[in-house]
């Protein structure tokens, strides 16, 4: 996030340099494309979601006011219906609301509506100035647990399996005290079958060091630039297997250097069976931590080509995700940035390096006037190619005083993958709700109605959230897979999956983190185009066990248990009122 309101910014792009054009291979034919149109309808209000985010906006321009908050999917009662969680702000020294502010857990009723169950579940995080949310079954008991990240501390809620949670932060030892936590990822970095935790921390801002930034004059004060503060190193917690965690940030090599961390995704970029860590840093080089497979990591961002842009500029890294966009079987990266920069696509070359493919991908200048926070690869039309969604909103509420062509509230973007990592901007084809300008931050992708196409939950800074229901994406065929680890961690994080259907071959991984401050639907989603059957599914679990399935019908959600195969699990189709 960049925040200096001046036209001549230090990171104004001066050219992207040369970008090699490399077309990855791996598919014998492009997927067939369905004929039905896709649109997104905001059903938050109709679904009974009355939550409104409070960012504690004040004339003091506290930096925490502009960062927004995340959102997430969590099937907390394990009924096969994704429930949702929304993070909230809190009172500050400059802002005193009439009543307490708290986050909200909404239960999916299975009929298109949601019920606020926050009080009964005990997950309001009252008094915490919340930032992000991360979901993972850290004790492998079959019920997902909830981590709420915030300024100054985090809260870990253990899911008791009876509809309620208990605050176990102190016992677990994951408070992350004194740090400004932004995004987090549950992942198993040592493949011992237990989920560990990495947290991307931001800067050391405090109300006591809240400088005046911007020009002098009425309405001209602005939020300060992150360079005015020291960056905070990431935190890595190792799961001890007894409900407690050990801070191994320094001994692992992850916490040796300060960063301005905002987004995190864990994925196996070199396909060696061990998850690596990518952190998008704000106005400084990004981090890529390569897993040394001995409990330690080495930071290789520059060597791998993902620390900076093709012309050597570090940018305002915010949201991030990884996916195979070219059919190569290797996961590429997306990093969202502030306006007057470009969202970056880094293509995985298969030799432990990436190439800045922003121009080749044809994203290029479509994002130049946008500030992208939540971002996810998703196959919104089920044609078999990973498309790209971006939730946007500027960081300065008075940006138009400085840049007349830049807005505080911005529309969302969708780029359709037309084949092998070449994207087309189709944002204006997805309905009026999709195009409504909002000050968007977190974005969580999930199939809340279990109909086979991906819906989008967006948290908006100081505004109501949006639940964008996908209408028409399931015109094409699809498959969703819920992984259940046994020897591996129960969530299956780190598993690598290959799906073959005729001439279509798809690859994905069960990743950690993703987007910005948000938690994603844990089920892996595969669009199949016009293919009605799946020839084969191969799952390589973190333990090394391989599960192979064959001759599956499409248009279903399956649960696959490590060492067993498909097991019975309800995923009721939502019957809309």
Short mmCIF file of N, CA and C in Angstrom, two decimals, residues 209-317:
data_model
loop_
_atom_site.label_atom_id
_atom_site.label_comp_id
_atom_site.label_asym_id
_atom_site.label_seq_id
_atom_site.Cartn_x
_atom_site.Cartn_y
_atom_site.Cartn_z
N UNK A 209 2.93 7.41 17.69
CA UNK A 209 3.81 7.87 16.61
C UNK A 209 2.98 8.06 15.34
N UNK A 210 1.89 8.75 15.49
CA UNK A 210 1.01 9.00 14.34
C UNK A 210 1.35 10.39 13.76
N UNK A 211 2.24 10.40 12.78
CA UNK A 211 2.70 11.65 12.21
C UNK A 211 1.61 12.33 11.39
N UNK A 212 1.77 13.63 11.19
CA UNK A 212 0.90 14.34 10.26
C UNK A 212 1.48 14.16 8.86
N UNK A 213 0.66 13.64 7.96
CA UNK A 213 1.10 13.41 6.58
C UNK A 213 0.13 14.08 5.62
N UNK A 214 0.63 14.47 4.49
CA UNK A 214 -0.19 15.18 3.50
C UNK A 214 -0.01 16.68 3.62
N UNK A 215 -0.71 17.39 2.77
CA UNK A 215 -0.61 18.85 2.77
C UNK A 215 -1.37 19.45 3.93
N UNK A 216 -1.01 20.68 4.28
CA UNK A 216 -1.73 21.41 5.32
C UNK A 216 -2.93 22.10 4.71
N UNK A 217 -4.06 21.99 5.36
CA UNK A 217 -5.27 22.62 4.86
C UNK A 217 -6.47 21.74 5.13
N UNK A 218 -7.66 22.30 5.12
CA UNK A 218 -8.87 21.52 5.40
C UNK A 218 -9.03 20.34 4.45
N UNK A 219 -9.21 19.18 5.01
CA UNK A 219 -9.46 17.99 4.21
C UNK A 219 -8.24 17.46 3.48
N UNK A 220 -7.04 17.95 3.79
CA UNK A 220 -5.85 17.55 3.05
C UNK A 220 -4.98 16.54 3.80
N UNK A 221 -5.24 16.35 5.09
CA UNK A 221 -4.44 15.37 5.83
C UNK A 221 -4.67 13.98 5.26
N UNK A 222 -3.60 13.19 5.17
CA UNK A 222 -3.69 11.86 4.57
C UNK A 222 -3.04 10.82 5.46
N UNK A 223 -3.28 9.57 5.15
CA UNK A 223 -2.63 8.48 5.85
C UNK A 223 -1.16 8.44 5.45
N UNK A 224 -0.32 8.09 6.39
CA UNK A 224 1.12 8.12 6.15
C UNK A 224 1.59 6.96 5.29
N UNK A 225 2.78 7.12 4.75
CA UNK A 225 3.42 6.12 3.91
C UNK A 225 4.07 5.06 4.79
N UNK A 226 4.07 3.79 4.40
CA UNK A 226 4.71 2.76 5.23
C UNK A 226 6.20 3.00 5.46
N UNK A 227 6.84 3.74 4.55
CA UNK A 227 8.26 4.03 4.74
C UNK A 227 8.52 4.88 5.98
N UNK A 228 7.49 5.51 6.53
CA UNK A 228 7.67 6.30 7.74
C UNK A 228 7.84 5.43 8.98
N UNK A 229 7.69 4.12 8.82
CA UNK A 229 7.76 3.21 9.95
C UNK A 229 8.65 2.02 9.60
N UNK A 230 9.16 1.36 10.62
CA UNK A 230 9.96 0.16 10.40
C UNK A 230 9.06 -1.03 10.10
N UNK A 231 9.49 -1.87 9.19
CA UNK A 231 8.75 -3.09 8.90
C UNK A 231 8.95 -4.13 9.98
N UNK A 232 7.98 -5.03 10.10
CA UNK A 232 8.05 -6.08 11.11
C UNK A 232 8.29 -7.44 10.43
N UNK A 233 9.17 -8.26 10.99
CA UNK A 233 9.44 -9.58 10.38
C UNK A 233 8.21 -10.48 10.46
N UNK A 234 8.09 -11.42 9.53
CA UNK A 234 7.02 -12.43 9.63
C UNK A 234 7.22 -13.29 10.88
N UNK A 235 6.13 -13.91 11.31
CA UNK A 235 6.17 -14.82 12.45
C UNK A 235 5.87 -16.23 11.98
N UNK A 236 6.65 -17.20 12.44
CA UNK A 236 6.39 -18.61 12.13
C UNK A 236 6.25 -19.37 13.43
N UNK A 237 5.10 -20.03 13.59
CA UNK A 237 4.83 -20.85 14.77
C UNK A 237 4.83 -22.33 14.37
N UNK A 238 5.57 -23.14 15.12
CA UNK A 238 5.59 -24.58 14.90
C UNK A 238 4.58 -25.26 15.83
N UNK A 239 3.77 -26.13 15.26
CA UNK A 239 2.75 -26.86 16.00
C UNK A 239 3.41 -28.00 16.77
N UNK A 240 3.28 -27.95 18.10
CA UNK A 240 3.92 -28.97 18.94
C UNK A 240 3.09 -30.24 19.07
N UNK A 241 1.84 -30.21 18.60
CA UNK A 241 1.01 -31.40 18.64
C UNK A 241 0.27 -31.61 19.93
N UNK A 242 0.41 -30.69 20.88
CA UNK A 242 -0.27 -30.81 22.17
C UNK A 242 -1.15 -29.60 22.45
N UNK A 243 -1.52 -28.88 21.39
CA UNK A 243 -2.34 -27.68 21.55
C UNK A 243 -1.52 -26.42 21.73
N UNK A 244 -0.20 -26.55 21.73
CA UNK A 244 0.66 -25.39 21.87
C UNK A 244 1.55 -25.23 20.65
N UNK A 245 2.10 -24.03 20.51
CA UNK A 245 2.98 -23.71 19.39
C UNK A 245 4.27 -23.09 19.92
N UNK A 246 5.34 -23.25 19.17
CA UNK A 246 6.62 -22.63 19.49
C UNK A 246 6.99 -21.62 18.41
N UNK A 247 7.39 -20.44 18.84
CA UNK A 247 7.82 -19.41 17.90
C UNK A 247 9.21 -19.77 17.37
N UNK A 248 9.25 -20.14 16.08
CA UNK A 248 10.52 -20.53 15.45
C UNK A 248 10.90 -19.53 14.36
N UNK A 249 10.41 -18.31 14.49
CA UNK A 249 10.62 -17.31 13.44
C UNK A 249 12.10 -17.14 13.10
N UNK A 250 12.93 -16.96 14.11
CA UNK A 250 14.35 -16.70 13.84
C UNK A 250 15.11 -17.97 13.51
N UNK A 251 14.87 -19.02 14.26
CA UNK A 251 15.62 -20.26 14.01
C UNK A 251 15.31 -20.86 12.65
N UNK A 252 14.11 -20.60 12.13
CA UNK A 252 13.72 -21.13 10.82
C UNK A 252 14.25 -20.28 9.67
N UNK A 253 14.63 -19.04 9.96
CA UNK A 253 15.08 -18.12 8.92
C UNK A 253 13.99 -17.24 8.37
N UNK A 254 12.74 -17.46 8.79
CA UNK A 254 11.62 -16.68 8.25
C UNK A 254 11.56 -15.29 8.88
N UNK A 255 11.94 -15.17 10.13
CA UNK A 255 11.77 -13.91 10.85
C UNK A 255 13.05 -13.13 11.07
N UNK A 256 14.00 -13.27 10.16
CA UNK A 256 15.29 -12.60 10.35
C UNK A 256 15.31 -11.18 9.82
N UNK A 257 14.37 -10.84 8.95
CA UNK A 257 14.41 -9.53 8.30
C UNK A 257 13.03 -8.90 8.33
N UNK A 258 12.99 -7.60 8.61
CA UNK A 258 11.72 -6.90 8.65
C UNK A 258 11.08 -6.81 7.28
N UNK A 259 9.77 -6.84 7.27
CA UNK A 259 9.01 -6.70 6.03
C UNK A 259 7.77 -5.88 6.28
N UNK A 260 7.15 -5.44 5.21
CA UNK A 260 5.85 -4.76 5.29
C UNK A 260 4.79 -5.71 4.75
N UNK A 261 4.64 -6.84 5.42
CA UNK A 261 3.82 -7.93 4.89
C UNK A 261 2.34 -7.63 4.90
N UNK A 262 1.68 -7.88 3.77
CA UNK A 262 0.22 -7.71 3.67
C UNK A 262 -0.47 -8.98 3.18
N UNK A 263 0.07 -9.67 2.20
CA UNK A 263 -0.54 -10.88 1.69
C UNK A 263 0.41 -12.06 1.80
N UNK A 264 -0.13 -13.26 1.97
CA UNK A 264 0.71 -14.46 2.06
C UNK A 264 0.02 -15.62 1.37
N UNK A 265 0.81 -16.43 0.68
CA UNK A 265 0.31 -17.69 0.15
C UNK A 265 1.41 -18.73 0.32
N UNK A 266 1.05 -19.91 0.80
CA UNK A 266 2.00 -21.01 0.89
C UNK A 266 1.67 -22.01 -0.20
N UNK A 267 2.70 -22.40 -0.95
CA UNK A 267 2.52 -23.34 -2.06
C UNK A 267 3.87 -23.95 -2.39
N UNK A 268 3.84 -25.05 -3.10
CA UNK A 268 5.06 -25.77 -3.47
C UNK A 268 5.45 -25.34 -4.88
N UNK A 269 6.27 -24.28 -4.96
CA UNK A 269 6.53 -23.70 -6.28
C UNK A 269 7.47 -24.55 -7.13
N UNK A 270 8.29 -25.42 -6.49
CA UNK A 270 9.21 -26.26 -7.26
C UNK A 270 8.80 -27.72 -7.28
N UNK A 271 7.59 -28.03 -6.78
CA UNK A 271 7.04 -29.38 -6.84
C UNK A 271 7.97 -30.43 -6.22
N UNK A 272 8.59 -30.08 -5.09
CA UNK A 272 9.45 -31.05 -4.40
C UNK A 272 8.75 -31.71 -3.22
N UNK A 273 7.45 -31.37 -3.04
CA UNK A 273 6.69 -32.00 -1.96
C UNK A 273 6.71 -31.24 -0.65
N UNK A 274 7.31 -30.03 -0.63
CA UNK A 274 7.40 -29.24 0.59
C UNK A 274 6.91 -27.84 0.29
N UNK A 275 6.04 -27.32 1.16
CA UNK A 275 5.45 -26.01 0.91
C UNK A 275 6.44 -24.88 1.20
N UNK A 276 6.42 -23.90 0.30
CA UNK A 276 7.22 -22.69 0.42
C UNK A 276 6.30 -21.53 0.78
N UNK A 277 6.87 -20.37 1.11
CA UNK A 277 6.10 -19.22 1.58
C UNK A 277 6.39 -18.01 0.71
N UNK A 278 5.33 -17.40 0.18
CA UNK A 278 5.47 -16.12 -0.53
C UNK A 278 4.74 -15.06 0.26
N UNK A 279 5.40 -13.92 0.51
CA UNK A 279 4.78 -12.80 1.21
C UNK A 279 4.89 -11.55 0.35
N UNK A 280 3.75 -10.93 0.08
CA UNK A 280 3.72 -9.67 -0.66
C UNK A 280 3.99 -8.53 0.30
N UNK A 281 5.05 -7.78 0.05
CA UNK A 281 5.46 -6.67 0.92
C UNK A 281 5.08 -5.33 0.30
N UNK A 282 4.67 -4.41 1.15
CA UNK A 282 4.24 -3.08 0.74
C UNK A 282 5.45 -2.15 0.60
N UNK A 283 5.69 -1.73 -0.64
CA UNK A 283 6.76 -0.79 -0.96
C UNK A 283 8.13 -1.26 -0.49
N UNK A 284 8.37 -2.54 -0.66
CA UNK A 284 9.70 -3.12 -0.48
C UNK A 284 9.68 -4.47 -1.19
N UNK A 285 10.84 -5.06 -1.45
CA UNK A 285 10.86 -6.34 -2.19
C UNK A 285 10.05 -7.43 -1.48
N UNK A 286 9.36 -8.24 -2.27
CA UNK A 286 8.59 -9.36 -1.75
C UNK A 286 9.54 -10.44 -1.23
N UNK A 287 9.00 -11.32 -0.37
CA UNK A 287 9.77 -12.44 0.16
C UNK A 287 9.28 -13.74 -0.48
N UNK A 288 10.20 -14.60 -0.87
CA UNK A 288 9.90 -15.98 -1.21
C UNK A 288 10.84 -16.84 -0.38
N UNK A 289 10.24 -17.59 0.54
CA UNK A 289 11.03 -18.45 1.42
C UNK A 289 10.99 -19.88 0.89
N UNK A 290 12.14 -20.35 0.44
CA UNK A 290 12.24 -21.72 -0.06
C UNK A 290 12.43 -22.68 1.11
N UNK A 291 11.63 -23.73 1.12
CA UNK A 291 11.66 -24.72 2.20
C UNK A 291 12.89 -25.62 2.02
N UNK A 292 13.78 -25.58 3.00
CA UNK A 292 15.00 -26.40 2.95
C UNK A 292 14.78 -27.85 3.36
N UNK A 293 13.56 -28.17 3.79
CA UNK A 293 13.18 -29.54 4.14
C UNK A 293 13.87 -30.04 5.41
N UNK A 294 14.40 -29.10 6.20
CA UNK A 294 15.02 -29.47 7.47
C UNK A 294 14.54 -28.57 8.61
N UNK A 295 13.37 -27.92 8.39
CA UNK A 295 12.84 -27.01 9.39
C UNK A 295 13.27 -25.57 9.20
N UNK A 296 14.08 -25.32 8.17
CA UNK A 296 14.54 -23.97 7.90
C UNK A 296 14.16 -23.54 6.49
N UNK A 297 14.21 -22.23 6.27
CA UNK A 297 13.91 -21.64 4.98
C UNK A 297 15.05 -20.70 4.58
N UNK A 298 15.20 -20.48 3.28
CA UNK A 298 16.09 -19.42 2.81
C UNK A 298 15.30 -18.50 1.89
N UNK A 299 15.55 -17.21 2.05
CA UNK A 299 14.80 -16.21 1.29
C UNK A 299 15.44 -16.06 -0.09
N UNK A 300 14.65 -16.33 -1.16
CA UNK A 300 15.19 -16.38 -2.53
C UNK A 300 14.41 -15.48 -3.48
N UNK A 301 13.73 -14.46 -2.94
CA UNK A 301 12.87 -13.64 -3.79
C UNK A 301 13.55 -13.05 -4.99
N UNK A 302 14.73 -12.48 -4.79
CA UNK A 302 15.45 -11.88 -5.91
C UNK A 302 15.93 -12.94 -6.89
N UNK A 303 16.51 -14.02 -6.38
CA UNK A 303 17.02 -15.07 -7.25
C UNK A 303 15.90 -15.72 -8.06
N UNK A 304 14.72 -15.84 -7.45
CA UNK A 304 13.59 -16.47 -8.14
C UNK A 304 12.86 -15.51 -9.08
N UNK A 305 13.11 -14.21 -8.95
CA UNK A 305 12.50 -13.25 -9.86
C UNK A 305 11.15 -12.74 -9.43
N UNK A 306 10.81 -12.84 -8.13
CA UNK A 306 9.50 -12.38 -7.66
C UNK A 306 9.60 -11.26 -6.64
N UNK A 307 10.81 -10.79 -6.35
CA UNK A 307 10.98 -9.74 -5.35
C UNK A 307 10.53 -8.39 -5.87
N UNK A 308 10.80 -8.15 -7.16
CA UNK A 308 10.52 -6.86 -7.78
C UNK A 308 9.96 -7.09 -9.17
N UNK A 309 9.60 -6.00 -9.85
CA UNK A 309 9.06 -6.08 -11.21
C UNK A 309 10.17 -6.33 -12.21
N UNK A 310 9.81 -6.49 -13.46
CA UNK A 310 10.79 -6.77 -14.50
C UNK A 310 11.81 -5.65 -14.65
N UNK A 311 11.42 -4.43 -14.31
CA UNK A 311 12.36 -3.31 -14.42
C UNK A 311 13.03 -3.00 -13.09
N UNK A 312 12.94 -3.94 -12.15
CA UNK A 312 13.69 -3.82 -10.92
C UNK A 312 13.07 -2.97 -9.85
N UNK A 313 11.79 -2.64 -9.97
CA UNK A 313 11.13 -1.76 -9.00
C UNK A 313 10.34 -2.58 -7.98
N UNK A 314 10.55 -2.27 -6.71
CA UNK A 314 9.65 -2.87 -5.71
C UNK A 314 8.39 -2.02 -5.66
N UNK A 315 7.28 -2.68 -5.35
CA UNK A 315 5.97 -2.04 -5.48
C UNK A 315 5.15 -2.25 -4.21
N UNK A 316 3.88 -1.83 -4.27
CA UNK A 316 3.02 -1.85 -3.08
C UNK A 316 2.31 -3.18 -2.94
N UNK A 317 3.06 -4.26 -2.71
CA UNK A 317 2.48 -5.58 -2.66
C UNK A 317 1.35 -5.70 -1.64
#
